[in-house]
Amino acid sequence: MSTMQTFSPRQTLNGRFLWRVVVAALAAFLLAGAFLAAPAEAAENGPSWVVDTADGSHGSGRQNYDYLVERGDRIEDALVVVNDGPAPIDLRLYAADAFTTETAQLDLRTREHASTGVGAWLRMAQERISLQPGESGEIPFTVTVPDDATPGDHMGGIVTTSASTSNGTEPERRAAIRVHLRVGDAFQPKLSVEDLSVNFSGDPLGAGLAMVTYTVRNTGDTMLSAEQSVTVAGPFDSFGVTAEPIENIPRLLPGEIWRVSVPIDGVVPSGLLAATVTVVPLYTDPAGSTGPLAGSEHTGNGWAIPWLLLILGVGALVAVVFVRKLRRSAPQKAGGLA
């Protein structure tokens, strides 16, 4: 069982202004590293290429594609592919949804994984392109936002990969560029903590290790990372121990989860243990600095049997019973001698 207590916001921001700030922040933040357009990794003497945005009605000199849209909108844009290598290239193009990897990196689904978001909404005018050395090509595409699209952030990208058949021993060589859509103007950032539990193990006669596990889920409409801290204590907050500093939860897209396991040593087995997890969502402002939103506190319970106390208690009980028996039997023996 877990409970949640919401902290007061560390700062007050107008809702409509805040969502615009976050949209701009996401753009600035993601430019720094989320599958930016870059030359594909190539084998020695093999092909290489670059993908970039095309100049047009949506802007020029863009690093990635960022759109503020409403349900039912249709966007027309284009992608540029440049062959920077010494040999002709034959490429396949496809759109894919983004996801957070187990190593906390933002990546794109491969062609074998069906997309349900941006990867399904985006259609390329052509799925293949061949270029001679130094040649470039522009490929139009459209993005059709469904009428039932969920408000909030949707992340995906356009992937270019070699059309040549792989021998299965090398990873797929590809270059990609990000496509970020913000559907609607609502701003509802929220992270929840689920399946919070604490398990105790260690010396039965002394302090031991408490393993606190939980799942963080992005239940809001905005991509967020978060700070986190964990404390374990006995009844009435006795014998409290706080975990060493924990790495931040990585950027999670709406609907994504991140599983966490935190070991805490030196926990006294005091019966019922309470684990308290504090999560503070983080966003990045247009200047590139990260700041907190309202935090939340979550608690879960587990058992740590105090064997030493039980042994001492049982020993004391046996001693009391033994002494009482001696006291009851003493007068009987005295009466028999008279």
mmCIF file of C-alpha atoms in Angstrom, residues 31 47 78 123 129-130 141 145 160 167 203 207 209 249 252 254 268 279-280 307 315-316 338:
data_model
loop_
_atom_site.group_PDB
_atom_site.id
_atom_site.type_symbol
_atom_site.label_atom_id
_atom_site.label_comp_id
_atom_site.label_asym_id
_atom_site.label_seq_id
_atom_site.Cartn_x
_atom_site.Cartn_y
_atom_site.Cartn_z
ATOM 1 C CA LEU A 31 18.971 20.078 -29.217
ATOM 2 C CA PRO A 47 29.217 5.368 -47.274
ATOM 3 C CA ALA A 78 10.655 18.198 -46.022
ATOM 4 C CA ARG A 123 4.401 9.722 -44.021
ATOM 5 C CA ILE A 129 16.653 7.511 -52.136
ATOM 6 C CA SER A 130 19.899 6.977 -54.079
ATOM 7 C CA PHE A 141 6.725 14.414 -45.816
ATOM 8 C CA VAL A 145 -2.437 14.539 -36.229
ATOM 9 C CA THR A 160 17.669 6.908 -42.750
ATOM 10 C CA ASN A 167 25.309 -9.707 -42.858
ATOM 11 C CA ASP A 203 22.306 -10.211 10.210
ATOM 12 C CA ALA A 207 21.327 -4.124 11.438
ATOM 13 C CA LEU A 209 20.121 -4.174 4.260
ATOM 14 C CA ILE A 249 15.328 9.736 -13.113
ATOM 15 C CA LEU A 252 10.497 10.146 -19.513
ATOM 16 C CA PRO A 254 4.263 10.677 -21.269
ATOM 17 C CA VAL A 268 17.704 -1.659 12.298
ATOM 18 C CA VAL A 279 10.265 12.676 -6.240
ATOM 19 C CA VAL A 280 10.747 16.219 -7.583
ATOM 20 C CA TRP A 307 15.105 -11.311 16.088
ATOM 21 C CA GLY A 315 14.427 -15.318 27.343
ATOM 22 C CA ALA A 316 12.966 -12.805 29.765
ATOM 23 C CA ALA A 338 7.536 -29.104 59.894
#
